[in-house]
mmCIF file of C-alpha atoms in Angstrom:
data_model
loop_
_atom_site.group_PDB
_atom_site.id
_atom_site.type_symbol
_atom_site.label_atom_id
_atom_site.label_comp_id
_atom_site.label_asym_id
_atom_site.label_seq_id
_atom_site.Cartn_x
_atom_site.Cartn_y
_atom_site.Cartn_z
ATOM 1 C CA UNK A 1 168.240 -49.367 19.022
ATOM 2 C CA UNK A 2 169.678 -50.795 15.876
ATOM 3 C CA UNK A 3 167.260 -52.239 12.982
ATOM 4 C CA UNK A 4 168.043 -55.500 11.035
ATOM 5 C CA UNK A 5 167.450 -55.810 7.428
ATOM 6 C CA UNK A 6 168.162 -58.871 5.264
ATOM 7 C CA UNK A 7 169.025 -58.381 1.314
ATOM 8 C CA UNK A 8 169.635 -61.154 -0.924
ATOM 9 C CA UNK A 9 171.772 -61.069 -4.080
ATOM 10 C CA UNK A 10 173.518 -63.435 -6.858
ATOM 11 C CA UNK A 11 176.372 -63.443 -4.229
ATOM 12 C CA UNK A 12 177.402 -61.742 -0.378
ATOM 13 C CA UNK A 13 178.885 -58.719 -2.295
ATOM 14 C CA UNK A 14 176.022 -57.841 -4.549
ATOM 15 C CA UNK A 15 173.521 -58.020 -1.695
ATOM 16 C CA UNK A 16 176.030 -56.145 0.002
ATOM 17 C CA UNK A 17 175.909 -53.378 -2.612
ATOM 18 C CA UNK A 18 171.784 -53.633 -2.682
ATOM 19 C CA UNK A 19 171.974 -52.806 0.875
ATOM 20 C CA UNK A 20 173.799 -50.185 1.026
ATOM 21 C CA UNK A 21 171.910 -48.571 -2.082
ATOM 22 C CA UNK A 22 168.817 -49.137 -0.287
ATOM 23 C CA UNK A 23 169.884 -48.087 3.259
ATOM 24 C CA UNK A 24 172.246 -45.264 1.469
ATOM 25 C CA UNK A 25 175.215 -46.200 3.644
ATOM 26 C CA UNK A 26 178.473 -46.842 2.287
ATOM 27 C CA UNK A 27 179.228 -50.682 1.574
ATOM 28 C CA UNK A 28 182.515 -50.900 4.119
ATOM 29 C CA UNK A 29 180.339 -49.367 6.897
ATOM 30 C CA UNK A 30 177.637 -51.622 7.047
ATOM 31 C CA UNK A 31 177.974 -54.133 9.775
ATOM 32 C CA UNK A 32 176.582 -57.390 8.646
ATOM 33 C CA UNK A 33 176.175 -60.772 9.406
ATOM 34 C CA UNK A 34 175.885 -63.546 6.057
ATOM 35 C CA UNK A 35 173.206 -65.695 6.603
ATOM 36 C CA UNK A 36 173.572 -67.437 3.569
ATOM 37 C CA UNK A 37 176.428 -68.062 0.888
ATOM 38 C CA UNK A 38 174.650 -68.369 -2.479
ATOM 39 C CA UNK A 39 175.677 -70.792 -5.250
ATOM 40 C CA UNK A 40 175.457 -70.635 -8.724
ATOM 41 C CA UNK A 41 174.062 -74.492 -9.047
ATOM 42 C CA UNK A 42 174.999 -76.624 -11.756
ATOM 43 C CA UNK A 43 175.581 -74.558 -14.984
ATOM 44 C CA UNK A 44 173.464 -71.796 -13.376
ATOM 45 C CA UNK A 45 170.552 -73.861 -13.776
ATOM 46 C CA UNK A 46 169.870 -76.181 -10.637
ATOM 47 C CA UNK A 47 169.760 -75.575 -7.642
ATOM 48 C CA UNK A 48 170.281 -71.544 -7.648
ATOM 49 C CA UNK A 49 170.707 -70.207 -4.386
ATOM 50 C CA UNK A 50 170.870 -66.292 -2.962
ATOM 51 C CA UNK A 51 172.930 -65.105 -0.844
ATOM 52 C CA UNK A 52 171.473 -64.076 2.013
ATOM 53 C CA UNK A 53 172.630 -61.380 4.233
ATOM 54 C CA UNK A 54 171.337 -59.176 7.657
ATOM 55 C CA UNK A 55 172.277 -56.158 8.255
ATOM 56 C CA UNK A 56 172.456 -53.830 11.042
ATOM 57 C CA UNK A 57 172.077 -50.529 11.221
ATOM 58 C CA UNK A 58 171.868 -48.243 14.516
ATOM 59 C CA UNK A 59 170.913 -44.924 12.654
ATOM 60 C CA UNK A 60 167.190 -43.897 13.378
ATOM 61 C CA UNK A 61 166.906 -41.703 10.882
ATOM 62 C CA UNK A 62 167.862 -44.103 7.685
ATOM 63 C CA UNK A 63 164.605 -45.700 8.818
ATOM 64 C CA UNK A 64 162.682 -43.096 7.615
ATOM 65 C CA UNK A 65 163.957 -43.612 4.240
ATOM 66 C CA UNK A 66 162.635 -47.330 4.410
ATOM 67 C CA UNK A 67 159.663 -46.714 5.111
ATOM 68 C CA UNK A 68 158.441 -46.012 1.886
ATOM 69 C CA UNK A 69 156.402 -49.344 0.563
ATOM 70 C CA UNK A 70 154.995 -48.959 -2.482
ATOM 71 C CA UNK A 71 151.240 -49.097 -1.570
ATOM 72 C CA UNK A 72 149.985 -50.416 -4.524
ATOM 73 C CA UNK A 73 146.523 -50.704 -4.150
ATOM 74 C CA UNK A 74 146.086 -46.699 -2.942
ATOM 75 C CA UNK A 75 146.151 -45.269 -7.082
ATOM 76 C CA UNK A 76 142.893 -47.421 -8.093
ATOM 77 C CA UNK A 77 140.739 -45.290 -6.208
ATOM 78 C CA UNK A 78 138.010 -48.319 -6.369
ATOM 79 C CA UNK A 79 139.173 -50.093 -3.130
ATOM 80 C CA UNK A 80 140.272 -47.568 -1.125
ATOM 81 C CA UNK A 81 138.258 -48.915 2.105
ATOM 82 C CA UNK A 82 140.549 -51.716 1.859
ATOM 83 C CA UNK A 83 143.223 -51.291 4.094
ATOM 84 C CA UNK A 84 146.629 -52.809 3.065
ATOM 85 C CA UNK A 85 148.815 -53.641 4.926
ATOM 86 C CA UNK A 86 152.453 -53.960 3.421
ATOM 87 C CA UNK A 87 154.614 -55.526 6.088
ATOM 88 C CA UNK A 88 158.191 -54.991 6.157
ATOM 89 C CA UNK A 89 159.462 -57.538 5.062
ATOM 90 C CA UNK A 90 157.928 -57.424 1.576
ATOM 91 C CA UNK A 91 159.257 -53.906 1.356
ATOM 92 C CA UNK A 92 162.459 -54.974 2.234
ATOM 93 C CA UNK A 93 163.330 -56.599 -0.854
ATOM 94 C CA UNK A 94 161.875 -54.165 -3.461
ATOM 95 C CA UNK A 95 162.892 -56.343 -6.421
ATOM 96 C CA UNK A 96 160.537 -58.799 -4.539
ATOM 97 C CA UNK A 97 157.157 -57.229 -4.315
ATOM 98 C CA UNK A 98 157.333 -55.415 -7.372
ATOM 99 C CA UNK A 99 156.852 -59.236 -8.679
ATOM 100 C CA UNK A 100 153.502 -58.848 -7.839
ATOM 101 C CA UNK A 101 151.627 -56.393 -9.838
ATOM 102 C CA UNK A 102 149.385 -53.663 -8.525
ATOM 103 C CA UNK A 103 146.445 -54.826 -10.152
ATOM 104 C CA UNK A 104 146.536 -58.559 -9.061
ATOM 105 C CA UNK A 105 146.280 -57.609 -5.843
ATOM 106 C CA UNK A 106 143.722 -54.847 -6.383
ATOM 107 C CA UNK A 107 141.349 -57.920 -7.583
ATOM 108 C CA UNK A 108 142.497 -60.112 -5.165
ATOM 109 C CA UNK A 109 141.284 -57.814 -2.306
ATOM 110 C CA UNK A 110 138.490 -57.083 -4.120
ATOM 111 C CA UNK A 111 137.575 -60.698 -5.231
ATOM 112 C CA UNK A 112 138.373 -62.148 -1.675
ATOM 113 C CA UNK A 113 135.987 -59.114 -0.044
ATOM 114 C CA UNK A 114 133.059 -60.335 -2.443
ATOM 115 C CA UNK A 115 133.740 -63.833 -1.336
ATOM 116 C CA UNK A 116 133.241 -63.086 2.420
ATOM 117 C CA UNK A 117 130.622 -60.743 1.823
ATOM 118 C CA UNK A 118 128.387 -63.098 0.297
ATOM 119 C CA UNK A 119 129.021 -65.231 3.758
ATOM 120 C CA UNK A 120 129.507 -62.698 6.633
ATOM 121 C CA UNK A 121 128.979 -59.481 7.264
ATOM 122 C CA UNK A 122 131.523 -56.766 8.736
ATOM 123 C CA UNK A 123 134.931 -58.514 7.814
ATOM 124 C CA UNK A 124 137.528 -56.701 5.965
ATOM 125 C CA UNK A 125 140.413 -58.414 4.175
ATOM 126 C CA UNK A 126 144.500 -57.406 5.078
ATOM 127 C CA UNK A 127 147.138 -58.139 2.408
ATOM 128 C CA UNK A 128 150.716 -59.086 3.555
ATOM 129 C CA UNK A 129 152.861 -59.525 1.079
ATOM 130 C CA UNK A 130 155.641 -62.283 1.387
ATOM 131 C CA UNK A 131 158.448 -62.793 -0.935
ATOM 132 C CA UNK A 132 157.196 -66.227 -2.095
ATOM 133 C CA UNK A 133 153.244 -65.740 -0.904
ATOM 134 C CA UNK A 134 150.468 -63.558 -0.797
ATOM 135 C CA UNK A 135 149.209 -63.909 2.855
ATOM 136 C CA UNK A 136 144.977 -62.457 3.071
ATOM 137 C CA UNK A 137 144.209 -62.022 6.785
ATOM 138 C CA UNK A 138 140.274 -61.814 7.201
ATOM 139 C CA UNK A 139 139.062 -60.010 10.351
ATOM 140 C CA UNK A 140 135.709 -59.199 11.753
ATOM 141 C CA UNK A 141 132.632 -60.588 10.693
ATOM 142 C CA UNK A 142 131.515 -64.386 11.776
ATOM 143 C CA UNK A 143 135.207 -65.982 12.163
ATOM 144 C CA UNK A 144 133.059 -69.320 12.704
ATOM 145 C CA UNK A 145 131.170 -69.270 9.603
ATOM 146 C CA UNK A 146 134.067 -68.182 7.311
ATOM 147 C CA UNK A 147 136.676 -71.202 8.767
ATOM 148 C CA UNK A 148 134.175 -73.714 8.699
ATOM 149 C CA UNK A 149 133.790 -77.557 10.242
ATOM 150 C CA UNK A 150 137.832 -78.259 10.005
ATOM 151 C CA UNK A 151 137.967 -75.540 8.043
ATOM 152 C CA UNK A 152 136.335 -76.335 4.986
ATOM 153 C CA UNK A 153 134.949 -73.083 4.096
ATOM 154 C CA UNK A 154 138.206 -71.622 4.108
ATOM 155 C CA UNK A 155 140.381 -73.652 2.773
ATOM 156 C CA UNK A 156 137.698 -73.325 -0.314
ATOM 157 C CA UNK A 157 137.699 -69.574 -0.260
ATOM 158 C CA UNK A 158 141.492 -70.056 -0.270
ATOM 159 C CA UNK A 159 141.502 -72.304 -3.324
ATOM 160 C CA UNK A 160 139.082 -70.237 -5.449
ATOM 161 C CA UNK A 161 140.747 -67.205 -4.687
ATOM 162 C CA UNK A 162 144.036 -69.009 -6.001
ATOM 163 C CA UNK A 163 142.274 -69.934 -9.046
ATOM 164 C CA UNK A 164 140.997 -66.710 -9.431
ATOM 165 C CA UNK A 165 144.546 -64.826 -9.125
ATOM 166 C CA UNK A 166 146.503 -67.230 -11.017
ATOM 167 C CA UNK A 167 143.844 -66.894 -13.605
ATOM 168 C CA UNK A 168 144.838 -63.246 -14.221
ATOM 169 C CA UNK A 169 148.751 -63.741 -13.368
ATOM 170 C CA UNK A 170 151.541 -64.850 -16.150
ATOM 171 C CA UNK A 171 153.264 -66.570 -13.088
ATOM 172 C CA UNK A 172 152.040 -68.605 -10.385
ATOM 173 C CA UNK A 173 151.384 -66.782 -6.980
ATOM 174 C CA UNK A 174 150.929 -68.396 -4.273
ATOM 175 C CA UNK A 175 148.404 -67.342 -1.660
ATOM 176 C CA UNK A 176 147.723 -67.801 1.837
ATOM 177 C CA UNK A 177 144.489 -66.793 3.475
ATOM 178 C CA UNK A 178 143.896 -67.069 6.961
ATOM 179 C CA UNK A 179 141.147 -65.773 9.526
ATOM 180 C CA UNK A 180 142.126 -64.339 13.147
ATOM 181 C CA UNK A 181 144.884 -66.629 13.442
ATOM 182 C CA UNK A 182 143.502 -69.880 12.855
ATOM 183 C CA UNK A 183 146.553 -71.100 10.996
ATOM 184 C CA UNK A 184 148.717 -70.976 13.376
ATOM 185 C CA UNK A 185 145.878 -72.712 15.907
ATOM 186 C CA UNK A 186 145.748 -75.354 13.816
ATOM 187 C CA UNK A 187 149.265 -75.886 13.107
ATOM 188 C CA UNK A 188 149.490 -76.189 16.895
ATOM 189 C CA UNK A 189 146.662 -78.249 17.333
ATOM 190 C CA UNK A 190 148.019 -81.001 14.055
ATOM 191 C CA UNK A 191 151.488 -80.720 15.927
ATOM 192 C CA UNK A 192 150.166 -81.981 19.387
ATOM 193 C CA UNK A 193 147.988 -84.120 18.071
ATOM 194 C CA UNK A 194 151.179 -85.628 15.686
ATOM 195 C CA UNK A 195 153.468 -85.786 18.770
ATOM 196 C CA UNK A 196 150.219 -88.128 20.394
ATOM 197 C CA UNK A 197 150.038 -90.420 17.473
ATOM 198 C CA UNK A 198 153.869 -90.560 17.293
ATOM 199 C CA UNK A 199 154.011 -91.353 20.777
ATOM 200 C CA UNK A 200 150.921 -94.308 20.104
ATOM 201 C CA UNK A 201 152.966 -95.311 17.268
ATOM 202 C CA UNK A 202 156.202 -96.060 19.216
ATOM 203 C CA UNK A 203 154.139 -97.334 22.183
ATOM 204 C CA UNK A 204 152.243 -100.487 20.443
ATOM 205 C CA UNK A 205 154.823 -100.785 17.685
ATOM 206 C CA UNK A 206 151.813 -100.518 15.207
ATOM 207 C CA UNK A 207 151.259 -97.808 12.417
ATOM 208 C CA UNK A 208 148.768 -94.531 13.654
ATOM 209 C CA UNK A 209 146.628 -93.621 10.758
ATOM 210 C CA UNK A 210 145.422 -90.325 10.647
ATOM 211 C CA UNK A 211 142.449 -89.668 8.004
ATOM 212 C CA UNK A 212 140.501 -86.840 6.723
ATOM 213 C CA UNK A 213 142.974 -83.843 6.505
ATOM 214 C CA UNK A 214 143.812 -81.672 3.127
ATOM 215 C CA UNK A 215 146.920 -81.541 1.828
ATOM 216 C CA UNK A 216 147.991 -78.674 3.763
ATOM 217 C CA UNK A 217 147.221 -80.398 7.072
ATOM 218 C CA UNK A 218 149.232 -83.674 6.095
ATOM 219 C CA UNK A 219 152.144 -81.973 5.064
ATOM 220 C CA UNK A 220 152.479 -79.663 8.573
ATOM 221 C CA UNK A 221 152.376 -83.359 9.908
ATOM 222 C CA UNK A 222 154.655 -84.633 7.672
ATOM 223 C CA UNK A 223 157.332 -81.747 8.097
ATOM 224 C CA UNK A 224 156.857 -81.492 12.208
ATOM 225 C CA UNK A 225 157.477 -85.802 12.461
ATOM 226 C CA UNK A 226 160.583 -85.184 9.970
ATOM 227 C CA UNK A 227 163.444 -85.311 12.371
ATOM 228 C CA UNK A 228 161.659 -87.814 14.741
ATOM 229 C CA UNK A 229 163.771 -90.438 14.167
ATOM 230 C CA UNK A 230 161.848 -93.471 15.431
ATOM 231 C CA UNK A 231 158.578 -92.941 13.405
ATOM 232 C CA UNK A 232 158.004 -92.171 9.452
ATOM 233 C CA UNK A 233 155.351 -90.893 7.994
ATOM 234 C CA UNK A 234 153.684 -91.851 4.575
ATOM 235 C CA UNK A 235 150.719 -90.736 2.512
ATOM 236 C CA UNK A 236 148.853 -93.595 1.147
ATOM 237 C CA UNK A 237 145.510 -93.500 -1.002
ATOM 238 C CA UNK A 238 144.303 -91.237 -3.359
ATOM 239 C CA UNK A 239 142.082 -87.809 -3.633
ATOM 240 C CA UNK A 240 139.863 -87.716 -0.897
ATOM 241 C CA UNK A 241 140.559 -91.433 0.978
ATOM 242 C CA UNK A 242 144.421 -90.333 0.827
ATOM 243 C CA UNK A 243 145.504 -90.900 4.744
ATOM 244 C CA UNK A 244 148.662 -90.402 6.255
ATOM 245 C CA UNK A 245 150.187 -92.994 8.297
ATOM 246 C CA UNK A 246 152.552 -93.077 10.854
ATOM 247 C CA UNK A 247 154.958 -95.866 11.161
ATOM 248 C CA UNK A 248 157.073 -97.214 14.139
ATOM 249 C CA UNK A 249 160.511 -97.787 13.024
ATOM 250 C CA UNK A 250 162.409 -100.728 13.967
ATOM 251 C CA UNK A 251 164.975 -100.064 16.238
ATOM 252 C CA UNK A 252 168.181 -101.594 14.032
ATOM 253 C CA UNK A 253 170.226 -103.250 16.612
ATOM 254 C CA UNK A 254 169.228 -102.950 19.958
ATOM 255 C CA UNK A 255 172.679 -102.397 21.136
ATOM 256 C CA UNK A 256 173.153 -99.622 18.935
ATOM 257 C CA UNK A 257 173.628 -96.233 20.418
ATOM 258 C CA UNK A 258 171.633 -94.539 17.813
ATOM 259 C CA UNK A 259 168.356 -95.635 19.660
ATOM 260 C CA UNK A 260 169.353 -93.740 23.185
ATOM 261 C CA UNK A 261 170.531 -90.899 21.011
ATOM 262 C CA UNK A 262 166.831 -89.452 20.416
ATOM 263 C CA UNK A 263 165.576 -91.164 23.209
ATOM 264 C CA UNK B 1 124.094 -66.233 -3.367
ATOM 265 C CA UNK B 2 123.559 -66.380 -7.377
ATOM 266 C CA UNK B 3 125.480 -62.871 -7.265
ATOM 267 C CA UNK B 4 128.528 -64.910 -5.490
ATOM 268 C CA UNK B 5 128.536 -67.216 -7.777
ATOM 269 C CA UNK B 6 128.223 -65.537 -10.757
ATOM 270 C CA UNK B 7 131.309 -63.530 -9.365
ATOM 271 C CA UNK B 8 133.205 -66.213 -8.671
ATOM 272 C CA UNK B 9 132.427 -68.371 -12.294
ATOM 273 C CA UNK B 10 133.389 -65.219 -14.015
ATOM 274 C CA UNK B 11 136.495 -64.796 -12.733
ATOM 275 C CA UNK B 12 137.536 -68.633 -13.236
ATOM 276 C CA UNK B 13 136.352 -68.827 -16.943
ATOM 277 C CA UNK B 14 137.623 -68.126 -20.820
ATOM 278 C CA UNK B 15 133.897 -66.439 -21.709
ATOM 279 C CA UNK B 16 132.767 -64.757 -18.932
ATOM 280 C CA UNK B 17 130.173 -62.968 -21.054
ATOM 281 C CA UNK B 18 128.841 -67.120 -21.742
ATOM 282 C CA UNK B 19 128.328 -67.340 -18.219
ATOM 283 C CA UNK B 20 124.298 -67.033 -17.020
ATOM 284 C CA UNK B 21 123.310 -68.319 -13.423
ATOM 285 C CA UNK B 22 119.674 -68.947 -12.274
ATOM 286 C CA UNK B 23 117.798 -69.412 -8.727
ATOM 287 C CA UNK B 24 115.270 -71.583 -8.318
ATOM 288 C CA UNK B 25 113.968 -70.286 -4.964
ATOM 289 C CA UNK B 26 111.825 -73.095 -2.719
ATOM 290 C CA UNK B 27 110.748 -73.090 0.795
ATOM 291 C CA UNK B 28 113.986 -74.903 2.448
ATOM 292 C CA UNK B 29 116.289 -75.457 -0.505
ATOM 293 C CA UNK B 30 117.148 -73.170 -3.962
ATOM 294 C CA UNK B 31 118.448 -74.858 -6.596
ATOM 295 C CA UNK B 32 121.221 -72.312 -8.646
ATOM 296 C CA UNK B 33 121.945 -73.039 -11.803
ATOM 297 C CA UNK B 34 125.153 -72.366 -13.476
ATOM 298 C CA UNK B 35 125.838 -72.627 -17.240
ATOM 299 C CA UNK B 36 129.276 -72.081 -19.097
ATOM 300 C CA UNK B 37 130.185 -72.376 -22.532
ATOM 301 C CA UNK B 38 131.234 -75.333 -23.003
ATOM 302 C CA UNK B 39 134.656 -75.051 -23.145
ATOM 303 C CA UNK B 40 134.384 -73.919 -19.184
ATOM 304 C CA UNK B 41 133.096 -76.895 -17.723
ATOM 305 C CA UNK B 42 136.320 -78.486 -16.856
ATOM 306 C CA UNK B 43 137.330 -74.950 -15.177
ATOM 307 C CA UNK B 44 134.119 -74.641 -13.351
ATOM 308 C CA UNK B 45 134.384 -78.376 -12.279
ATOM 309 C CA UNK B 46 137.668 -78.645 -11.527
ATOM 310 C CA UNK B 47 140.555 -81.581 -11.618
ATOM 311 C CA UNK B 48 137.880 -84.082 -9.268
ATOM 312 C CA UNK B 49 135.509 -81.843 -8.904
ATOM 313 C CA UNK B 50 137.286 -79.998 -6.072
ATOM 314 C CA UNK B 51 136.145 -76.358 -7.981
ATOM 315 C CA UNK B 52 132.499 -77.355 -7.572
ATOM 316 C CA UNK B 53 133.083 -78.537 -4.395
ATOM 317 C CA UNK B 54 134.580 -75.586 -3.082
ATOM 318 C CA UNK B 55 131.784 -73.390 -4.725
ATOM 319 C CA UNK B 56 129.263 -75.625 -2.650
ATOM 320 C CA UNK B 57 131.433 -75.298 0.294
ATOM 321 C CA UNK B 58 130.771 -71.326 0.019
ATOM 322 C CA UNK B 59 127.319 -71.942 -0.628
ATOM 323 C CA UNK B 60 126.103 -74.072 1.915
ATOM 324 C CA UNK B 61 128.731 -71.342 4.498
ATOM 325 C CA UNK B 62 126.740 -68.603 3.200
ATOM 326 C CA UNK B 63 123.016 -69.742 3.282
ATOM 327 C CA UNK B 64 123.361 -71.157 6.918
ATOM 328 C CA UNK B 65 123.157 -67.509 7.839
ATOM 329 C CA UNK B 66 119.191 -67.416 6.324
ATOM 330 C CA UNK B 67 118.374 -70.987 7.616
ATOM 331 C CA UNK B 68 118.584 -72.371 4.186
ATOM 332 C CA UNK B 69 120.375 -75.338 1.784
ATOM 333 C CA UNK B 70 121.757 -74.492 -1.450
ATOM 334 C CA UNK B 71 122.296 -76.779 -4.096
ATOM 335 C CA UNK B 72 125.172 -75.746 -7.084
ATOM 336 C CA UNK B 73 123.800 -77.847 -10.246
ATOM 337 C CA UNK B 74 126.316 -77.305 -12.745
ATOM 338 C CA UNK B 75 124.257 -77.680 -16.063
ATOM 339 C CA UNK B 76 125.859 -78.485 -19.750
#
């Protein structure tokens, strides 16, 4: 069974060279597979990318050495009945998580458990750390109650708790939190429900407004219609009347073969 | 509920020590009332209010479980 890992670097060769520090194989062994040149941008400045690479490796026991995420929440004996969770991937890239400092996410844990504890009972909070986000995953307790009508409550807890982390962080962090997978539910549910009004939209040739979603709704909708070629989407109004609206493009040309391209 | 939202004003303020929060317990509805320093306001408030509001959001999520309303008065 061979493992993937992916490094990133300035450039292929220096992720190389992480890799193979990490994974303690030689740099000409490891088999690998670039996912991504990086560039420098414009003076270094704009538009710096990484070079992303995956490697393989077919060696069991070099696992073991991976397996070694820094748990950073175990030393501060105060929220040991936490359990963390450190997935992989944040491991992966040490230079990543160690972004995040232990404490931060100490508090977070601890500030998100006080949140839910003052609504439900019997829910305990998982951390997952990604390399640009914090995901919290809440399970147990009243799943209902904690997600709310169109999930109010949590996109709140989610805010405060944002507030309340970037509060005690020099850099912005970005968090997640989601409860028994209703993210992903709801990303579903917006994506059907897009494809519907897209399909309306294109039907009677008459813009599809869709009102009363957060930000984070509208842009799953946004991103999902991007490549549909026959409808664009736009935001229009402000703060809490802001509604996104889907409009039918005009065919240019009938005769054009761009319109039986998509079909 | 006042403990929750103590917490929570603490955490998003300058003076937490300036923060006091009081519960005005009735039959259906308690009234809690949150003071900051002055300075705070705008953090407890939030760019359109959308810090209160989520602080509401909590509360009315967490007194549905005793069958009651909660009402945040932020007071100057």
């Amino acid at each position: 069974m061979s493992k993937s890992y992916e490094f990133q670097g300035k450039n292929v060769d220096q992720a190389l060279e992480k890799a193979s520090d990490e994974l303690s194989i030689p740099a000409e062994k490891i088999k690998h597979e670039v996912m991504a040149y990086g560039s420098s941008g414009i003076f270094g400045l704009v538009g710096v990318k990484k070079a992303k690479i995956k490697v393989f490796v077919e060696d069991e026991t070099t696992k073991k050495k991976r397996v070694k995420p820094e748990k950073p929440i175990d030393k501060n004996g105060t929220v040991d009945n936490f359990e963390v969770t450190v997935s992989a991937e944040a491991s992966l890239g040490s230079e990543m998580s160690s972004k995040y400092d232990d404490d931060l996410l100490g508090s977070g844990i601890q500030g998100l458990q006080t949140i839910i504890n003052g609504i439900t009972v019997g829910a305990t909070v998982n951390l997952i750390q990604k390399k640009d986000k914090l995901i919290f995953t809440i399970s147990g307790g009243e799943s209902g109650v904690l997600i709310g009508k169109r999930g109010q409550t949590l996109e709140a807890i989610q805010y405060l708790l944002e507030k309340m982390i970037n509060k005690k962080s020099t850099n912005r962090v970005r968090i997640l939190v989601d409860v028994e997978g209703y993210l992903d539910k709801r990303k579903n549910n917006l994506q059907q429900m897009a494809s519907r009004m897209a399909e309306k939209a294109k039907r009677t040739k008459k813009p599809v407004t869709i009102g009363q979603m957060n930000a984070h709704d509208r842009r799953i909708v946004h991103i999902y219609l991007k490549d549909e070629t026959r409808v664009r989407t736009q935001s229009i109004g402000e703060g809490y009347y802001r509604k996104l609206m889907i409009f039918p493009k005009k065919p240019v040309g009938t005769n054009r073969k761009n319109n039986d391209a998509k079909g | 509920m006042k403990e929750l939202i103590k917490f929570i004003a603490r955490e998003l303020v300058d003076f937490p020590d300036q923060v006091s929060v009081e519960e005005i317990e009735g039959n259906q509805t308690s009234v809690i009332e949150l003071k900051v320093a002055k300075e705070d306001l705008g953090k407890v408030i939030g760019k359109q209010g959308r810090t209160a509001r989520a602080m509401r959001t909590l509360l009315s999520a967490a007194s549905a479980k005793i069958k009651k309303r909660t009402v945040l008065e932020i007071i100057e």
